[in-house]
JSON list of C-alpha atoms in Angstrom, two decimals:
[
{"chain": "A", "resi": 1, "resn": "MET", "atom": "CA", "xyz": [0.00, 0.00, 0.00]},
{"chain": "A", "resi": 2, "resn": "LEU", "atom": "CA", "xyz": [1.27, 3.43, -0.93]},
{"chain": "A", "resi": 3, "resn": "VAL", "atom": "CA", "xyz": [0.77, 6.11, 1.72]},
{"chain": "A", "resi": 4, "resn": "PHE", "atom": "CA", "xyz": [1.21, 9.47, 0.01]},
{"chain": "A", "resi": 5, "resn": "ILE", "atom": "CA", "xyz": [1.29, 12.63, 2.10]},
{"chain": "A", "resi": 6, "resn": "THR", "atom": "CA", "xyz": [0.80, 15.68, -0.09]},
{"chain": "A", "resi": 7, "resn": "GLY", "atom": "CA", "xyz": [2.73, 18.90, 0.05]},
{"chain": "A", "resi": 8, "resn": "ASP", "atom": "CA", "xyz": [1.27, 21.93, 1.78]},
{"chain": "A", "resi": 9, "resn": "GLY", "atom": "CA", "xyz": [-0.62, 22.76, -1.42]},
{"chain": "A", "resi": 10, "resn": "GLY", "atom": "CA", "xyz": [-2.89, 19.84, -0.59]},
{"chain": "A", "resi": 11, "resn": "TYR", "atom": "CA", "xyz": [-4.38, 17.24, -2.90]},
{"chain": "A", "resi": 12, "resn": "ASN", "atom": "CA", "xyz": [-3.80, 19.38, -5.97]},
{"chain": "A", "resi": 13, "resn": "ASP", "atom": "CA", "xyz": [-3.10, 18.73, -9.64]},
{"chain": "A", "resi": 14, "resn": "PHE", "atom": "CA", "xyz": [0.53, 17.81, -8.93]},
{"chain": "A", "resi": 15, "resn": "SER", "atom": "CA", "xyz": [-0.48, 15.10, -6.44]},
{"chain": "A", "resi": 16, "resn": "LYS", "atom": "CA", "xyz": [-3.29, 13.79, -8.62]},
{"chain": "A", "resi": 17, "resn": "SER", "atom": "CA", "xyz": [-1.09, 13.61, -11.72]},
{"chain": "A", "resi": 18, "resn": "LEU", "atom": "CA", "xyz": [1.70, 11.78, -9.89]},
{"chain": "A", "resi": 19, "resn": "LEU", "atom": "CA", "xyz": [-0.69, 9.38, -8.19]},
{"chain": "A", "resi": 20, "resn": "SER", "atom": "CA", "xyz": [-2.34, 8.50, -11.50]},
{"chain": "A", "resi": 21, "resn": "TYR", "atom": "CA", "xyz": [0.81, 6.50, -12.34]},
{"chain": "A", "resi": 22, "resn": "PHE", "atom": "CA", "xyz": [0.38, 4.41, -9.19]},
{"chain": "A", "resi": 23, "resn": "SER", "atom": "CA", "xyz": [-3.30, 3.86, -10.00]},
{"chain": "A", "resi": 24, "resn": "GLN", "atom": "CA", "xyz": [-2.37, 2.55, -13.44]},
{"chain": "A", "resi": 25, "resn": "GLU", "atom": "CA", "xyz": [-0.10, -0.01, -11.77]},
{"chain": "A", "resi": 26, "resn": "GLY", "atom": "CA", "xyz": [-2.84, -1.08, -9.36]},
{"chain": "A", "resi": 27, "resn": "TYR", "atom": "CA", "xyz": [-1.24, 0.08, -6.11]},
{"chain": "A", "resi": 28, "resn": "PRO", "atom": "CA", "xyz": [-3.73, 0.67, -3.30]},
{"chain": "A", "resi": 29, "resn": "ARG", "atom": "CA", "xyz": [-3.24, 4.26, -2.16]},
{"chain": "A", "resi": 30, "resn": "LEU", "atom": "CA", "xyz": [-3.95, 6.15, 0.99]},
{"chain": "A", "resi": 31, "resn": "VAL", "atom": "CA", "xyz": [-3.62, 9.89, 0.37]},
{"chain": "A", "resi": 32, "resn": "ILE", "atom": "CA", "xyz": [-3.30, 12.26, 3.30]},
{"chain": "A", "resi": 33, "resn": "ASP", "atom": "CA", "xyz": [-3.91, 15.90, 2.43]},
{"chain": "A", "resi": 34, "resn": "ALA", "atom": "CA", "xyz": [-1.27, 17.81, 4.39]},
{"chain": "A", "resi": 35, "resn": "LYS", "atom": "CA", "xyz": [-2.93, 21.16, 3.78]},
{"chain": "A", "resi": 36, "resn": "LYS", "atom": "CA", "xyz": [-6.10, 20.02, 5.54]},
{"chain": "A", "resi": 37, "resn": "TYR", "atom": "CA", "xyz": [-4.43, 17.87, 8.19]},
{"chain": "A", "resi": 38, "resn": "PHE", "atom": "CA", "xyz": [-1.74, 20.35, 9.26]},
{"chain": "A", "resi": 39, "resn": "TRP", "atom": "CA", "xyz": [-3.82, 23.53, 8.92]},
{"chain": "A", "resi": 40, "resn": "LYS", "atom": "CA", "xyz": [-4.20, 23.22, 12.69]},
{"chain": "A", "resi": 41, "resn": "LYS", "atom": "CA", "xyz": [-0.77, 22.80, 14.29]},
{"chain": "A", "resi": 42, "resn": "LYS", "atom": "CA", "xyz": [0.18, 19.28, 15.34]},
{"chain": "A", "resi": 43, "resn": "ASN", "atom": "CA", "xyz": [3.16, 17.77, 17.09]},
{"chain": "A", "resi": 44, "resn": "PRO", "atom": "CA", "xyz": [5.18, 14.74, 15.93]},
{"chain": "A", "resi": 45, "resn": "GLN", "atom": "CA", "xyz": [3.70, 12.38, 18.51]},
{"chain": "A", "resi": 46, "resn": "GLU", "atom": "CA", "xyz": [0.11, 13.35, 17.72]},
{"chain": "A", "resi": 47, "resn": "ALA", "atom": "CA", "xyz": [0.68, 13.09, 13.97]},
{"chain": "A", "resi": 48, "resn": "GLY", "atom": "CA", "xyz": [2.42, 9.73, 14.38]},
{"chain": "A", "resi": 49, "resn": "ARG", "atom": "CA", "xyz": [-0.51, 8.29, 16.37]},
{"chain": "A", "resi": 50, "resn": "GLU", "atom": "CA", "xyz": [-3.15, 9.62, 13.98]},
{"chain": "A", "resi": 51, "resn": "PHE", "atom": "CA", "xyz": [-1.33, 8.54, 10.82]},
{"chain": "A", "resi": 52, "resn": "GLU", "atom": "CA", "xyz": [-0.81, 5.09, 12.34]},
{"chain": "A", "resi": 53, "resn": "ARG", "atom": "CA", "xyz": [-4.53, 4.83, 13.00]},
{"chain": "A", "resi": 54, "resn": "TYR", "atom": "CA", "xyz": [-5.30, 5.73, 9.36]},
{"chain": "A", "resi": 55, "resn": "ILE", "atom": "CA", "xyz": [-2.71, 3.30, 8.01]},
{"chain": "A", "resi": 56, "resn": "ASP", "atom": "CA", "xyz": [-3.81, 0.44, 10.27]},
{"chain": "A", "resi": 57, "resn": "HIS", "atom": "CA", "xyz": [-7.42, 0.93, 9.20]},
{"chain": "A", "resi": 58, "resn": "PHE", "atom": "CA", "xyz": [-6.62, 0.67, 5.49]},
{"chain": "A", "resi": 59, "resn": "LYS", "atom": "CA", "xyz": [-4.04, -2.08, 5.98]},
{"chain": "A", "resi": 60, "resn": "LYS", "atom": "CA", "xyz": [-6.85, -4.22, 7.36]},
{"chain": "A", "resi": 61, "resn": "GLU", "atom": "CA", "xyz": [-9.51, -3.07, 4.91]},
{"chain": "A", "resi": 62, "resn": "TRP", "atom": "CA", "xyz": [-7.28, -3.66, 1.88]},
{"chain": "A", "resi": 63, "resn": "ASP", "atom": "CA", "xyz": [-5.42, -6.68, 3.32]},
{"chain": "A", "resi": 64, "resn": "CYS", "atom": "CA", "xyz": [-2.01, -5.06, 2.77]},
{"chain": "A", "resi": 65, "resn": "ASP", "atom": "CA", "xyz": [1.02, -5.90, 4.85]},
{"chain": "A", "resi": 66, "resn": "GLN", "atom": "CA", "xyz": [3.66, -3.85, 3.03]},
{"chain": "A", "resi": 67, "resn": "ILE", "atom": "CA", "xyz": [3.71, -0.07, 3.37]},
{"chain": "A", "resi": 68, "resn": "TYR", "atom": "CA", "xyz": [5.50, 2.42, 1.12]},
{"chain": "A", "resi": 69, "resn": "LEU", "atom": "CA", "xyz": [5.61, 5.97, 2.48]},
{"chain": "A", "resi": 70, "resn": "VAL", "atom": "CA", "xyz": [6.02, 9.02, 0.26]},
{"chain": "A", "resi": 71, "resn": "GLY", "atom": "CA", "xyz": [6.13, 12.58, 1.54]},
{"chain": "A", "resi": 72, "resn": "HIS", "atom": "CA", "xyz": [6.21, 15.53, -0.82]},
{"chain": "A", "resi": 73, "resn": "SER", "atom": "CA", "xyz": [7.76, 18.91, 0.03]},
{"chain": "A", "resi": 74, "resn": "PHE", "atom": "CA", "xyz": [6.27, 20.07, 3.36]},
{"chain": "A", "resi": 75, "resn": "SER", "atom": "CA", "xyz": [5.39, 16.46, 4.16]},
{"chain": "A", "resi": 76, "resn": "ALA", "atom": "CA", "xyz": [8.83, 15.14, 3.24]},
{"chain": "A", "resi": 77, "resn": "GLY", "atom": "CA", "xyz": [10.01, 17.26, 6.15]},
{"chain": "A", "resi": 78, "resn": "VAL", "atom": "CA", "xyz": [7.51, 15.99, 8.70]},
{"chain": "A", "resi": 79, "resn": "LEU", "atom": "CA", "xyz": [7.61, 12.37, 7.52]},
{"chain": "A", "resi": 80, "resn": "PRO", "atom": "CA", "xyz": [10.73, 11.24, 9.44]},
{"chain": "A", "resi": 81, "resn": "PHE", "atom": "CA", "xyz": [9.28, 12.59, 12.70]},
{"chain": "A", "resi": 82, "resn": "ILE", "atom": "CA", "xyz": [5.97, 10.85, 12.06]},
{"chain": "A", "resi": 83, "resn": "LEU", "atom": "CA", "xyz": [7.75, 7.60, 11.20]},
{"chain": "A", "resi": 84, "resn": "SER", "atom": "CA", "xyz": [9.79, 7.82, 14.42]},
{"chain": "A", "resi": 85, "resn": "ASN", "atom": "CA", "xyz": [6.53, 7.86, 16.37]},
{"chain": "A", "resi": 86, "resn": "PHE", "atom": "CA", "xyz": [5.01, 4.76, 14.78]},
{"chain": "A", "resi": 87, "resn": "SER", "atom": "CA", "xyz": [4.70, 1.62, 16.89]},
{"chain": "A", "resi": 88, "resn": "ASP", "atom": "CA", "xyz": [7.20, -1.19, 16.34]},
{"chain": "A", "resi": 89, "resn": "PRO", "atom": "CA", "xyz": [4.62, -3.44, 14.64]},
{"chain": "A", "resi": 90, "resn": "LEU", "atom": "CA", "xyz": [3.82, -0.74, 12.07]},
{"chain": "A", "resi": 91, "resn": "LYS", "atom": "CA", "xyz": [7.51, 0.05, 11.57]},
{"chain": "A", "resi": 92, "resn": "LYS", "atom": "CA", "xyz": [8.03, -3.61, 10.63]},
{"chain": "A", "resi": 93, "resn": "SER", "atom": "CA", "xyz": [5.53, -3.14, 7.76]},
{"chain": "A", "resi": 94, "resn": "ILE", "atom": "CA", "xyz": [7.45, -0.23, 6.22]},
{"chain": "A", "resi": 95, "resn": "ARG", "atom": "CA", "xyz": [9.20, -1.40, 3.05]},
{"chain": "A", "resi": 96, "resn": "HIS", "atom": "CA", "xyz": [10.45, 1.92, 1.71]},
{"chain": "A", "resi": 97, "resn": "VAL", "atom": "CA", "xyz": [10.31, 5.65, 2.41]},
{"chain": "A", "resi": 98, "resn": "THR", "atom": "CA", "xyz": [10.62, 8.33, -0.28]},
{"chain": "A", "resi": 99, "resn": "TYR", "atom": "CA", "xyz": [11.29, 11.94, 0.59]},
{"chain": "A", "resi": 100, "resn": "LEU", "atom": "CA", "xyz": [10.44, 14.27, -2.31]},
{"chain": "A", "resi": 101, "resn": "SER", "atom": "CA", "xyz": [12.18, 17.62, -1.69]},
{"chain": "A", "resi": 102, "resn": "PRO", "atom": "CA", "xyz": [12.40, 17.75, 2.09]},
{"chain": "A", "resi": 103, "resn": "ASP", "atom": "CA", "xyz": [13.52, 21.07, 3.52]},
{"chain": "A", "resi": 104, "resn": "GLN", "atom": "CA", "xyz": [16.16, 21.59, 6.17]},
{"chain": "A", "resi": 105, "resn": "TYR", "atom": "CA", "xyz": [13.58, 22.25, 8.88]},
{"chain": "A", "resi": 106, "resn": "ALA", "atom": "CA", "xyz": [10.11, 20.85, 9.39]},
{"chain": "A", "resi": 107, "resn": "SER", "atom": "CA", "xyz": [7.04, 22.61, 10.67]},
{"chain": "A", "resi": 108, "resn": "PHE", "atom": "CA", "xyz": [3.92, 20.80, 11.81]},
{"chain": "A", "resi": 109, "resn": "GLU", "atom": "CA", "xyz": [1.60, 23.56, 10.68]},
{"chain": "A", "resi": 110, "resn": "VAL", "atom": "CA", "xyz": [0.63, 24.68, 7.19]},
{"chain": "A", "resi": 111, "resn": "THR", "atom": "CA", "xyz": [0.56, 28.45, 6.93]},
{"chain": "A", "resi": 112, "resn": "VAL", "atom": "CA", "xyz": [0.42, 30.94, 4.11]},
{"chain": "A", "resi": 113, "resn": "SER", "atom": "CA", "xyz": [4.21, 31.34, 4.41]},
{"chain": "A", "resi": 114, "resn": "THR", "atom": "CA", "xyz": [4.81, 27.59, 4.01]},
{"chain": "A", "resi": 115, "resn": "MET", "atom": "CA", "xyz": [2.51, 27.51, 0.99]},
{"chain": "A", "resi": 116, "resn": "LEU", "atom": "CA", "xyz": [4.46, 30.41, -0.55]},
{"chain": "A", "resi": 117, "resn": "ASN", "atom": "CA", "xyz": [7.62, 28.36, 0.00]},
{"chain": "A", "resi": 118, "resn": "TRP", "atom": "CA", "xyz": [9.23, 30.85, 2.34]},
{"chain": "A", "resi": 119, "resn": "LYS", "atom": "CA", "xyz": [12.10, 29.15, 4.12]},
{"chain": "A", "resi": 120, "resn": "GLN", "atom": "CA", "xyz": [11.36, 27.78, 7.56]},
{"chain": "A", "resi": 121, "resn": "LYS", "atom": "CA", "xyz": [13.37, 29.27, 10.38]},
{"chain": "A", "resi": 122, "resn": "PRO", "atom": "CA", "xyz": [15.11, 26.84, 12.70]},
{"chain": "A", "resi": 123, "resn": "ASN", "atom": "CA", "xyz": [12.43, 25.60, 15.06]},
{"chain": "A", "resi": 124, "resn": "GLY", "atom": "CA", "xyz": [13.88, 22.48, 16.62]},
{"chain": "A", "resi": 125, "resn": "TYR", "atom": "CA", "xyz": [12.71, 20.07, 13.89]},
{"chain": "A", "resi": 126, "resn": "GLU", "atom": "CA", "xyz": [15.89, 19.40, 11.95]},
{"chain": "A", "resi": 127, "resn": "VAL", "atom": "CA", "xyz": [14.95, 17.02, 9.14]},
{"chain": "A", "resi": 128, "resn": "LEU", "atom": "CA", "xyz": [18.36, 15.57, 8.34]},
{"chain": "A", "resi": 129, "resn": "ALA", "atom": "CA", "xyz": [19.12, 14.78, 11.99]},
{"chain": "A", "resi": 130, "resn": "GLU", "atom": "CA", "xyz": [15.84, 12.84, 12.24]},
{"chain": "A", "resi": 131, "resn": "VAL", "atom": "CA", "xyz": [16.39, 11.05, 8.92]},
{"chain": "A", "resi": 132, "resn": "LEU", "atom": "CA", "xyz": [19.78, 9.85, 10.15]},
{"chain": "A", "resi": 133, "resn": "LYS", "atom": "CA", "xyz": [18.06, 8.12, 13.09]},
{"chain": "A", "resi": 134, "resn": "LEU", "atom": "CA", "xyz": [15.99, 6.05, 10.64]},
{"chain": "A", "resi": 135, "resn": "LYS", "atom": "CA", "xyz": [18.68, 4.23, 8.68]},
{"chain": "A", "resi": 136, "resn": "GLN", "atom": "CA", "xyz": [16.91, 0.90, 9.23]},
{"chain": "A", "resi": 137, "resn": "PHE", "atom": "CA", "xyz": [14.36, 1.93, 6.59]},
{"chain": "A", "resi": 138, "resn": "PRO", "atom": "CA", "xyz": [15.29, 1.73, 2.91]},
{"chain": "A", "resi": 139, "resn": "SER", "atom": "CA", "xyz": [14.88, 5.31, 1.73]},
{"chain": "A", "resi": 140, "resn": "THR", "atom": "CA", "xyz": [15.12, 7.49, -1.35]},
{"chain": "A", "resi": 141, "resn": "TYR", "atom": "CA", "xyz": [15.87, 11.21, -1.17]},
{"chain": "A", "resi": 142, "resn": "VAL", "atom": "CA", "xyz": [14.77, 13.15, -4.24]},
{"chain": "A", "resi": 143, "resn": "PHE", "atom": "CA", "xyz": [15.55, 16.78, -4.92]},
{"chain": "A", "resi": 144, "resn": "CYS", "atom": "CA", "xyz": [15.11, 19.09, -7.87]},
{"chain": "A", "resi": 145, "resn": "LYS", "atom": "CA", "xyz": [18.09, 20.43, -9.77]},
{"chain": "A", "resi": 146, "resn": "GLU", "atom": "CA", "xyz": [17.06, 24.08, -9.52]},
{"chain": "A", "resi": 147, "resn": "GLY", "atom": "CA", "xyz": [16.90, 25.71, -6.10]},
{"chain": "A", "resi": 148, "resn": "GLU", "atom": "CA", "xyz": [17.74, 22.76, -3.85]},
{"chain": "A", "resi": 149, "resn": "GLU", "atom": "CA", "xyz": [21.50, 22.54, -4.42]},
{"chain": "A", "resi": 150, "resn": "ASP", "atom": "CA", "xyz": [22.34, 23.26, -0.76]},
{"chain": "A", "resi": 151, "resn": "LEU", "atom": "CA", "xyz": [20.02, 20.52, 0.44]},
{"chain": "A", "resi": 152, "resn": "VAL", "atom": "CA", "xyz": [21.49, 18.04, -2.05]},
{"chain": "A", "resi": 153, "resn": "LYS", "atom": "CA", "xyz": [24.96, 18.83, -0.74]},
{"chain": "A", "resi": 154, "resn": "MET", "atom": "CA", "xyz": [23.83, 18.58, 2.89]},
{"chain": "A", "resi": 155, "resn": "PHE", "atom": "CA", "xyz": [22.19, 15.15, 2.41]},
{"chain": "A", "resi": 156, "resn": "ARG", "atom": "CA", "xyz": [25.09, 13.80, 0.35]},
{"chain": "A", "resi": 157, "resn": "ASN", "atom": "CA", "xyz": [27.63, 15.04, 2.91]},
{"chain": "A", "resi": 158, "resn": "ALA", "atom": "CA", "xyz": [25.70, 13.03, 5.50]},
{"chain": "A", "resi": 159, "resn": "GLY", "atom": "CA", "xyz": [26.36, 9.91, 3.41]},
{"chain": "A", "resi": 160, "resn": "LEU", "atom": "CA", "xyz": [22.88, 9.56, 1.93]},
{"chain": "A", "resi": 161, "resn": "LYS", "atom": "CA", "xyz": [22.22, 8.58, -1.67]},
{"chain": "A", "resi": 162, "resn": "VAL", "atom": "CA", "xyz": [20.37, 11.42, -3.36]},
{"chain": "A", "resi": 163, "resn": "ASP", "atom": "CA", "xyz": [18.51, 11.47, -6.67]},
{"chain": "A", "resi": 164, "resn": "VAL", "atom": "CA", "xyz": [18.38, 14.85, -8.43]},
{"chain": "A", "resi": 165, "resn": "LEU", "atom": "CA", "xyz": [15.68, 15.42, -11.04]},
{"chain": "A", "resi": 166, "resn": "ALA", "atom": "CA", "xyz": [15.53, 18.19, -13.62]},
{"chain": "A", "resi": 167, "resn": "GLY", "atom": "CA", "xyz": [13.67, 21.39, -13.03]},
{"chain": "A", "resi": 168, "resn": "PRO", "atom": "CA", "xyz": [12.47, 23.53, -10.15]},
{"chain": "A", "resi": 169, "resn": "HIS", "atom": "CA", "xyz": [10.38, 22.39, -7.17]},
{"chain": "A", "resi": 170, "resn": "ASN", "atom": "CA", "xyz": [7.79, 20.65, -9.38]},
{"chain": "A", "resi": 171, "resn": "TYR", "atom": "CA", "xyz": [10.44, 18.60, -11.27]},
{"chain": "A", "resi": 172, "resn": "ASN", "atom": "CA", "xyz": [9.19, 20.08, -14.56]},
{"chain": "A", "resi": 173, "resn": "ARG", "atom": "CA", "xyz": [6.00, 18.11, -13.90]},
{"chain": "A", "resi": 174, "resn": "ASP", "atom": "CA", "xyz": [7.74, 15.05, -15.37]},
{"chain": "A", "resi": 175, "resn": "PHE", "atom": "CA", "xyz": [5.51, 12.63, -13.50]},
{"chain": "A", "resi": 176, "resn": "LYS", "atom": "CA", "xyz": [6.78, 9.53, -15.24]},
{"chain": "A", "resi": 177, "resn": "THR", "atom": "CA", "xyz": [10.34, 10.26, -14.11]},
{"chain": "A", "resi": 178, "resn": "ILE", "atom": "CA", "xyz": [9.19, 11.05, -10.57]},
{"chain": "A", "resi": 179, "resn": "TYR", "atom": "CA", "xyz": [7.16, 7.83, -10.52]},
{"chain": "A", "resi": 180, "resn": "ASN", "atom": "CA", "xyz": [10.14, 5.81, -11.76]},
{"chain": "A", "resi": 181, "resn": "THR", "atom": "CA", "xyz": [12.36, 7.38, -9.09]},
{"chain": "A", "resi": 182, "resn": "ILE", "atom": "CA", "xyz": [10.03, 6.40, -6.26]},
{"chain": "A", "resi": 183, "resn": "ARG", "atom": "CA", "xyz": [11.01, 2.86, -5.41]},
{"chain": "A", "resi": 184, "resn": "LEU", "atom": "CA", "xyz": [8.16, 0.47, -4.70]},
{"chain": "A", "resi": 185, "resn": "ARG", "atom": "CA", "xyz": [9.75, -2.93, -4.57]}
]
């Protein structure tokens, strides 16, 4: 089962277009709209518990035992903190995690400034530090070529394998390439 957490723009055309590739391949998908969910501020523990409840529900309903997590933009930043707060049984179901353009810092609240892509100020949620605690999970880190050079360098310097796709933050809307970069194995 693919669990896709949208960017702070919500379940928009970008998300729908990307997810259409997974639909064509028959993957069951749980989509969590970050714009709606995080419009009211959350904390990592609360988000972890609530996301686990959603995932457990659909795992049972769809009879799925393998989970693939994908976070885009805003949600790529909060995803490692959410994953850290999952129970051990759910963690054992995680087969792969894909981070599409995580930022340096995560915020657990969608605001107008996050939607306008204004940089987050340091607020205690350092994404890379949390990602490095989760090395037991096979993971893919995807960045765009334009505008995320510092993040690419930071993640590579930490010893992580990084994929860089053409274009700005939307990867030139090359959904087939994005789909092929997300590893569901």
